[in-house]
mmCIF file of C-alpha atoms in Angstrom:
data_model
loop_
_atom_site.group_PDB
_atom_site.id
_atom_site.type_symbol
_atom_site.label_atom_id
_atom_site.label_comp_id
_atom_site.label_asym_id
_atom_site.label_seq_id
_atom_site.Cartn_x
_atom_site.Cartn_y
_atom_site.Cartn_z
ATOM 1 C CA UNK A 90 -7.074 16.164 0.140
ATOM 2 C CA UNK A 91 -8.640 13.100 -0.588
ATOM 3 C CA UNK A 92 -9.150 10.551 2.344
ATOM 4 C CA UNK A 93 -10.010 6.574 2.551
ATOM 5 C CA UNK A 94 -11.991 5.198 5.484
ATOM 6 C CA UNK A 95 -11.858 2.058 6.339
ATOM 7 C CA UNK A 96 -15.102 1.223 9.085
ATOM 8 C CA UNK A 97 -13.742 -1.809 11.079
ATOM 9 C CA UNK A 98 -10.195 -1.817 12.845
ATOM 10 C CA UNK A 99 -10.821 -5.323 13.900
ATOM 11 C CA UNK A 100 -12.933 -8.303 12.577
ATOM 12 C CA UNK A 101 -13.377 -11.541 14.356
ATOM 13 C CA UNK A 102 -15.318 -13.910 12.771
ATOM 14 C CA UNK A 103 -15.639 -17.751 12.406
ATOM 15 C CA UNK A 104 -15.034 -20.206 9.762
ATOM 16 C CA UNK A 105 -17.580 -20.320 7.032
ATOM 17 C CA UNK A 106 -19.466 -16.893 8.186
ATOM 18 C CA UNK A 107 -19.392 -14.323 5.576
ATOM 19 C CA UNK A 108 -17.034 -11.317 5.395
ATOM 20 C CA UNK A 109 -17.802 -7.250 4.392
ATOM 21 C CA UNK A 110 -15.708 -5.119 5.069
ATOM 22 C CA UNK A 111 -16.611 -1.126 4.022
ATOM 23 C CA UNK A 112 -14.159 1.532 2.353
ATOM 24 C CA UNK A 113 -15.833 4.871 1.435
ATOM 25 C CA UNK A 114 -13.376 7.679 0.248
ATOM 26 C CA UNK A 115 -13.781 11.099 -0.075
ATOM 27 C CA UNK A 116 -13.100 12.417 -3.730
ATOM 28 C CA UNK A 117 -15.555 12.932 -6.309
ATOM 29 C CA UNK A 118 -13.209 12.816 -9.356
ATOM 30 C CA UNK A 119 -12.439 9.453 -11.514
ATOM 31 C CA UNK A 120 -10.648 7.229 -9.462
ATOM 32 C CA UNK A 121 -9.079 3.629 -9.427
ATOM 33 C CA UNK A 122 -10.287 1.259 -6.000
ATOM 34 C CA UNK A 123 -8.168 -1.692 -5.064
ATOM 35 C CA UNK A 124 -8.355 -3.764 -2.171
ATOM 36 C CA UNK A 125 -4.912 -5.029 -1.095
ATOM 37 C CA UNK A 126 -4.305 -7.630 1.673
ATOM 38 C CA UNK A 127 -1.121 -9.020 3.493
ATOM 39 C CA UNK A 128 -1.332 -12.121 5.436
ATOM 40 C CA UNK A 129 1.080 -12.350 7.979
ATOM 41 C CA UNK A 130 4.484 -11.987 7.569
ATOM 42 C CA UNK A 131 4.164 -11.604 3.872
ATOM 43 C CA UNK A 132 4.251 -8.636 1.786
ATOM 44 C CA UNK A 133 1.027 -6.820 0.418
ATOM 45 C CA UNK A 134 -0.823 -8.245 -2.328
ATOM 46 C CA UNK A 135 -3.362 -6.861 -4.554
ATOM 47 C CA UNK A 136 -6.710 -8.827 -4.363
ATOM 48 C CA UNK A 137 -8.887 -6.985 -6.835
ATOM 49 C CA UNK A 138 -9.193 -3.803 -8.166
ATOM 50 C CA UNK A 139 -11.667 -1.445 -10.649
ATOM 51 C CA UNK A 140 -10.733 0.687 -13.281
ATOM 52 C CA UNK A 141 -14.011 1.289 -14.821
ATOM 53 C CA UNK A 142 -16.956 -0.918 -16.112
ATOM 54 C CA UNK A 143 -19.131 -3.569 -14.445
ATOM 55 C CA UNK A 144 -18.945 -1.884 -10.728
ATOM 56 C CA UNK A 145 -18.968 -5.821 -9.179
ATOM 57 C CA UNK A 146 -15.362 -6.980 -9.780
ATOM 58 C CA UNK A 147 -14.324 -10.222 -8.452
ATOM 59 C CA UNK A 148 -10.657 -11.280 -7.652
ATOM 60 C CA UNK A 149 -8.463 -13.901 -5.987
ATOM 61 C CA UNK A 150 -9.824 -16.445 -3.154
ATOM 62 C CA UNK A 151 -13.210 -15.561 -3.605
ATOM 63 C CA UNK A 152 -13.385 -12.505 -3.247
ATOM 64 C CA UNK A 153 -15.389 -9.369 -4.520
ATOM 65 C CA UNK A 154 -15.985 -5.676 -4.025
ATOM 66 C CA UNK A 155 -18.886 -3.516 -5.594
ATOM 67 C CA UNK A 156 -18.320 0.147 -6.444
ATOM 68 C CA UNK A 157 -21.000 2.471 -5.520
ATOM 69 C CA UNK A 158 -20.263 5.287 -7.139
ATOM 70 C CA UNK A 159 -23.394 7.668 -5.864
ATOM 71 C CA UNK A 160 -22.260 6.529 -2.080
ATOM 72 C CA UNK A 161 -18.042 6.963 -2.677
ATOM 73 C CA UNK A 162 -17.921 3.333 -1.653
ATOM 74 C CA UNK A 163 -16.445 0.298 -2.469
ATOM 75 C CA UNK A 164 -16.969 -2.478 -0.205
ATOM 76 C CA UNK A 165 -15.182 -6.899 -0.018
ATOM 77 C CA UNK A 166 -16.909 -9.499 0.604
ATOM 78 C CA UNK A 167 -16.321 -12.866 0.910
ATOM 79 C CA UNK A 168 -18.873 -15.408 1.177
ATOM 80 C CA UNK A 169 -17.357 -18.353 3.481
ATOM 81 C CA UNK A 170 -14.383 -17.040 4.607
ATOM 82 C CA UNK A 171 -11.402 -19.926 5.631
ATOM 83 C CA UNK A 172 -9.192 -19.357 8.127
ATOM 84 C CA UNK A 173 -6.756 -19.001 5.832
ATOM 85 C CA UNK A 174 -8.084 -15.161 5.293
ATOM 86 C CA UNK A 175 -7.075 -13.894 8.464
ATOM 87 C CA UNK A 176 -4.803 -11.297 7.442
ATOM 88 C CA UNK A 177 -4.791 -7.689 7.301
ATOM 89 C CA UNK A 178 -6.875 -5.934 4.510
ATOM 90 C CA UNK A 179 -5.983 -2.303 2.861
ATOM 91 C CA UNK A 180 -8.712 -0.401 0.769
ATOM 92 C CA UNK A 181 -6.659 2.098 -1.596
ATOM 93 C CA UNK A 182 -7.677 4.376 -4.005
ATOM 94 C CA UNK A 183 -5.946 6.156 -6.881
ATOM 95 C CA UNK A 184 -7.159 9.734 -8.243
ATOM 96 C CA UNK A 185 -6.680 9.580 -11.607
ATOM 97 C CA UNK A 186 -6.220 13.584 -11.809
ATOM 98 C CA UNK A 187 -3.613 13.576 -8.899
ATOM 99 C CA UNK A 188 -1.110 10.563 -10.576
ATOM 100 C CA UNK A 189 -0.106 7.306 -9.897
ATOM 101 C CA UNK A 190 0.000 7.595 -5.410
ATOM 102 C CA UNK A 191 -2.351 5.792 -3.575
ATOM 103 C CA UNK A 192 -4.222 7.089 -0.790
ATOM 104 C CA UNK A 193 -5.142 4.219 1.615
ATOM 105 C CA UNK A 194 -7.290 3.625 4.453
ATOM 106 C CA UNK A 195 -6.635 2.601 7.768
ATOM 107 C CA UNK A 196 -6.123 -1.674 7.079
ATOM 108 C CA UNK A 197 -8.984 -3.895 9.071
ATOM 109 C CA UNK A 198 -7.779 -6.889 10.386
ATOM 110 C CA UNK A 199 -9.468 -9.633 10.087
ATOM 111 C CA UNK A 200 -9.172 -13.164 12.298
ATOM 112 C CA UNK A 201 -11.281 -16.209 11.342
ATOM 113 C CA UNK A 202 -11.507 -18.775 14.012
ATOM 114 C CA UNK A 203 -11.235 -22.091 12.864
ATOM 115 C CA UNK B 94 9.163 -12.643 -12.281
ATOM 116 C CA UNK B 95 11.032 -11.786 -9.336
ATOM 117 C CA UNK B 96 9.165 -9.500 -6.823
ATOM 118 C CA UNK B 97 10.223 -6.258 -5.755
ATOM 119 C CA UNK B 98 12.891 -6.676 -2.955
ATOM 120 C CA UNK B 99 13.800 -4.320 0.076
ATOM 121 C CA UNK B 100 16.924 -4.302 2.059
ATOM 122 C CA UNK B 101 17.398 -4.601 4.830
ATOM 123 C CA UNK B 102 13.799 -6.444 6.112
ATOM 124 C CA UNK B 103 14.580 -4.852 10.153
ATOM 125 C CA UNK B 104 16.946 -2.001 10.835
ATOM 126 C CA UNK B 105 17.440 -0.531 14.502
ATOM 127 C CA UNK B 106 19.067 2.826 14.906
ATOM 128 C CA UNK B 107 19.450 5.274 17.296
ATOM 129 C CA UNK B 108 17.998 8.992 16.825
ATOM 130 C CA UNK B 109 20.556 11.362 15.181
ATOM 131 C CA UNK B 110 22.331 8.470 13.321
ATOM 132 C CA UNK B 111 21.684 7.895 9.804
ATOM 133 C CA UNK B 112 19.783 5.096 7.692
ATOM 134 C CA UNK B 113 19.777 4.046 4.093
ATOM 135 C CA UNK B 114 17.061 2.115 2.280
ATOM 136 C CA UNK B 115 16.983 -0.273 -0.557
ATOM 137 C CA UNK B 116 14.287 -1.116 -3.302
ATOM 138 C CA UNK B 117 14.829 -3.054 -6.151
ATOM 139 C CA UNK B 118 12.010 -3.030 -8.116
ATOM 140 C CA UNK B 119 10.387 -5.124 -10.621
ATOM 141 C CA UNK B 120 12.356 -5.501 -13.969
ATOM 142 C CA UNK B 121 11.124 -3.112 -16.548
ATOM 143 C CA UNK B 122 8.614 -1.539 -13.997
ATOM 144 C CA UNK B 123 9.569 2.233 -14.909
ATOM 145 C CA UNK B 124 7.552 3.217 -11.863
ATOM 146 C CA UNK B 125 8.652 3.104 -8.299
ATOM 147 C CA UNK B 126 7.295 4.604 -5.279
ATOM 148 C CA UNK B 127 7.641 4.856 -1.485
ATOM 149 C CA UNK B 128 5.324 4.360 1.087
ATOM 150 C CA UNK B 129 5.197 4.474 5.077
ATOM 151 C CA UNK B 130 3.607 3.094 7.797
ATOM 152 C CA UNK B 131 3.547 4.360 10.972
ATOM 153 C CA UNK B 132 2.501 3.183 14.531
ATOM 154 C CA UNK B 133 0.242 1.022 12.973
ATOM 155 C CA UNK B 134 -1.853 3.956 10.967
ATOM 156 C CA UNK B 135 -2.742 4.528 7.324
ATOM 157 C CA UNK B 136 0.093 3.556 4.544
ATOM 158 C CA UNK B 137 0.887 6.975 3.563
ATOM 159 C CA UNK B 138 2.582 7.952 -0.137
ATOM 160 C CA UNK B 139 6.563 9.466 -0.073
ATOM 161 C CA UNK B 140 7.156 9.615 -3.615
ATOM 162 C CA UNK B 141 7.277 8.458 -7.095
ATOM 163 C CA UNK B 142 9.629 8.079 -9.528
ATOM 164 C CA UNK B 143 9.337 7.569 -12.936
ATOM 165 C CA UNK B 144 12.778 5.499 -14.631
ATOM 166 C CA UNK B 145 15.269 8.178 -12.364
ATOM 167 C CA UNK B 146 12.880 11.371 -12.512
ATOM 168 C CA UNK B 147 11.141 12.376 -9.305
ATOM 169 C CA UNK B 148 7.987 12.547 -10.588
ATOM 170 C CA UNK B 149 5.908 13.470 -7.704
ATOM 171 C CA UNK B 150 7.717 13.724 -3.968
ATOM 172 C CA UNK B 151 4.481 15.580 -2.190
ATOM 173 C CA UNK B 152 4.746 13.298 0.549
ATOM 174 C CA UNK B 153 7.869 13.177 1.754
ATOM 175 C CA UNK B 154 7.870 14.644 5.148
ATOM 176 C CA UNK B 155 10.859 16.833 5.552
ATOM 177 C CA UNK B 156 14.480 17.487 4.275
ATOM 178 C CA UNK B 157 15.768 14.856 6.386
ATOM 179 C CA UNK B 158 14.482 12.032 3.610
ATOM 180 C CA UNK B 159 16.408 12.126 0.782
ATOM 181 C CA UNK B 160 15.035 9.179 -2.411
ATOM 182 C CA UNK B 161 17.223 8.654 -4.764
ATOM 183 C CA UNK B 162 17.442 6.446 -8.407
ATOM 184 C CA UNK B 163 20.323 6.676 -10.263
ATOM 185 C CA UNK B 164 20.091 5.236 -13.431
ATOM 186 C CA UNK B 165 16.427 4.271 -13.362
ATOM 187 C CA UNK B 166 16.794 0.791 -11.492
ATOM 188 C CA UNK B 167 16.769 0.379 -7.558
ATOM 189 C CA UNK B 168 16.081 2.919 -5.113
ATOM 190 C CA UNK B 169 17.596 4.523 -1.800
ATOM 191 C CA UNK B 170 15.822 6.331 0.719
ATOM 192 C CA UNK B 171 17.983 7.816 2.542
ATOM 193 C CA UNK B 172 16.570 9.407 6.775
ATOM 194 C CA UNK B 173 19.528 11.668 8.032
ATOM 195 C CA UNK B 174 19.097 12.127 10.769
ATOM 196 C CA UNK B 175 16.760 10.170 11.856
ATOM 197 C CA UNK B 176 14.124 10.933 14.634
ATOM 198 C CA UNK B 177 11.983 8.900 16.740
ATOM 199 C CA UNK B 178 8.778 9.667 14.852
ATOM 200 C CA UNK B 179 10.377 7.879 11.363
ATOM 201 C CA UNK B 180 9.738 4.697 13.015
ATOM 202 C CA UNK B 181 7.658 2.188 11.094
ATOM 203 C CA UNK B 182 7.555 0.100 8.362
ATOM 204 C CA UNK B 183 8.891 1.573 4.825
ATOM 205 C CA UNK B 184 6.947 -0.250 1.940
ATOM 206 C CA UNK B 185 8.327 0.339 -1.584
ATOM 207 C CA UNK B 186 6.435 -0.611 -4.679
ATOM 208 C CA UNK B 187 6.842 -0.612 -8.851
ATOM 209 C CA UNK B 188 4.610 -0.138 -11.485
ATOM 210 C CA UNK B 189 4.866 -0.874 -15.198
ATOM 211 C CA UNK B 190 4.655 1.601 -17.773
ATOM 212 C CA UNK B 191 1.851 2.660 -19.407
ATOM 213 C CA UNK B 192 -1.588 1.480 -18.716
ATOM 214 C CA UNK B 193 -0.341 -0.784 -16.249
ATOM 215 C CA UNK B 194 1.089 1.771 -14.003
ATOM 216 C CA UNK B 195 -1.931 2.312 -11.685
ATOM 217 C CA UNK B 196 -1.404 -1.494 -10.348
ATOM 218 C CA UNK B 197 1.374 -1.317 -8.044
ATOM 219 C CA UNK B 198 3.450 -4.478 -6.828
ATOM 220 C CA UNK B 199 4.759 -3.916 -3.281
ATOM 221 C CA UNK B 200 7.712 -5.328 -1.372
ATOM 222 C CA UNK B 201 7.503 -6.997 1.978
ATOM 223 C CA UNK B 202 8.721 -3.876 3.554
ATOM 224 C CA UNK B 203 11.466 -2.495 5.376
ATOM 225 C CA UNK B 204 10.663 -2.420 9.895
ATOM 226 C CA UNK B 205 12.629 0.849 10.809
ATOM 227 C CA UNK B 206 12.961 1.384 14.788
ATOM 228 C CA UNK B 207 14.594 4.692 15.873
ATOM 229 C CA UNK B 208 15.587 4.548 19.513
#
């Protein structure tokens, strides 16, 4: 079965400082990354994803994520991060051969200090 | 558009009694699938439906969860009895049809507590 690991549990980081957090998953197959994130007490919102095609996607608030497709990873970053990121953030990915589910990893939360 | 909603956002219920839970999904989304999260570990996949077909249910835990979508529109998921370990945090989300199904919208989740 295919598996998503996220490396950080916890990030604590300051205003301005830049953000990566790592996702590397375990299936070799086609598959669909997305990065989700829910801020607190909201619900869980997709903040980029990649399908196929340029392997540096870039989505809302600044953010990006490259897919490396030779190392199963597909890692966010945010340049200057605002406090207003401190939320939690979700890698997922879909396997194309397996349906619609996705597998996700195990969230990272992330606090910026202001 | 209106998101997809849950109902109810907190439920507390003791082990052995029974719990049903709502999803309304996106309008038009065809897709609609259940998640969990548990003690604060991965979100892990229930099932998906596709309009009021089951199309995949390989993660629903045991016969005590019953998902059901009559006529294609909102959801029930259904723990009878439920146990201590189903507490957590039931996510549900919707998909459109077609090409846009892989990009799922999620609700804000229903907190479960089983006492």
């Amino acid at each position: 079965a295919q598996s998503v690991s996220q490396h950080n549990h916890h990030v604590i980081l300051s205003e301005a400082a830049s953000l990566e957090l790592g996702c590397n998953y375990s299936y070799g197959g086609t598959v669909n990354l997305f990065w989700y994130v829910q801020y607190p007490g909201q619900h869980l919102q997709l903040l980029l994803k990649y399908f196929s095609g340029d392997p540096l996607v870039k989505g809302i608030k600044g953010f990006e994520a490259e897919f490396i497709k030779s190392k199963f990873s597909f890692n966010l970053r945010k340049p200057s991060v605002q406090w207003s990121d401190t939320a939690e953030y979700f890698c997922a990915v879909n396997v194309k051969a397996a349906g619609n589910k996705l597998t996700f990893g195990g969230g990272t939360r992330v606090l910026v200090k202001p | 558009e209106a998101g997809v909603t849950q109902f109810p956002s907190h439920s507390v219920i003791e082990k052995g009694q029974t719990v049903t839970l709502r999803c309304d999904p996106i309008s038009g989304h065809d897709n609609l699938y259940w998640y969990r999260r548990v003690m604060g570990k991965e979100i892990k996949f229930l099932l998906h439906f596709v309009k009021e077909s089951k199309q995949d249910e390989s993660g629903m835990p045991n016969n005590r969860f019953l998902a059901e979508r009559t006529g294609g529109t909102y959801s029930t998921l259904k723990v009878q009895p439920a146990e201590l370990e189903d507490s957590g945090v039931y996510f549900c989300a919707s998909s459109r049809p077609g090409q846009g199904a892989y990009e799922q919208y999620f609700g804000p989740g229903t907190r479960l507590t089983v006492t």
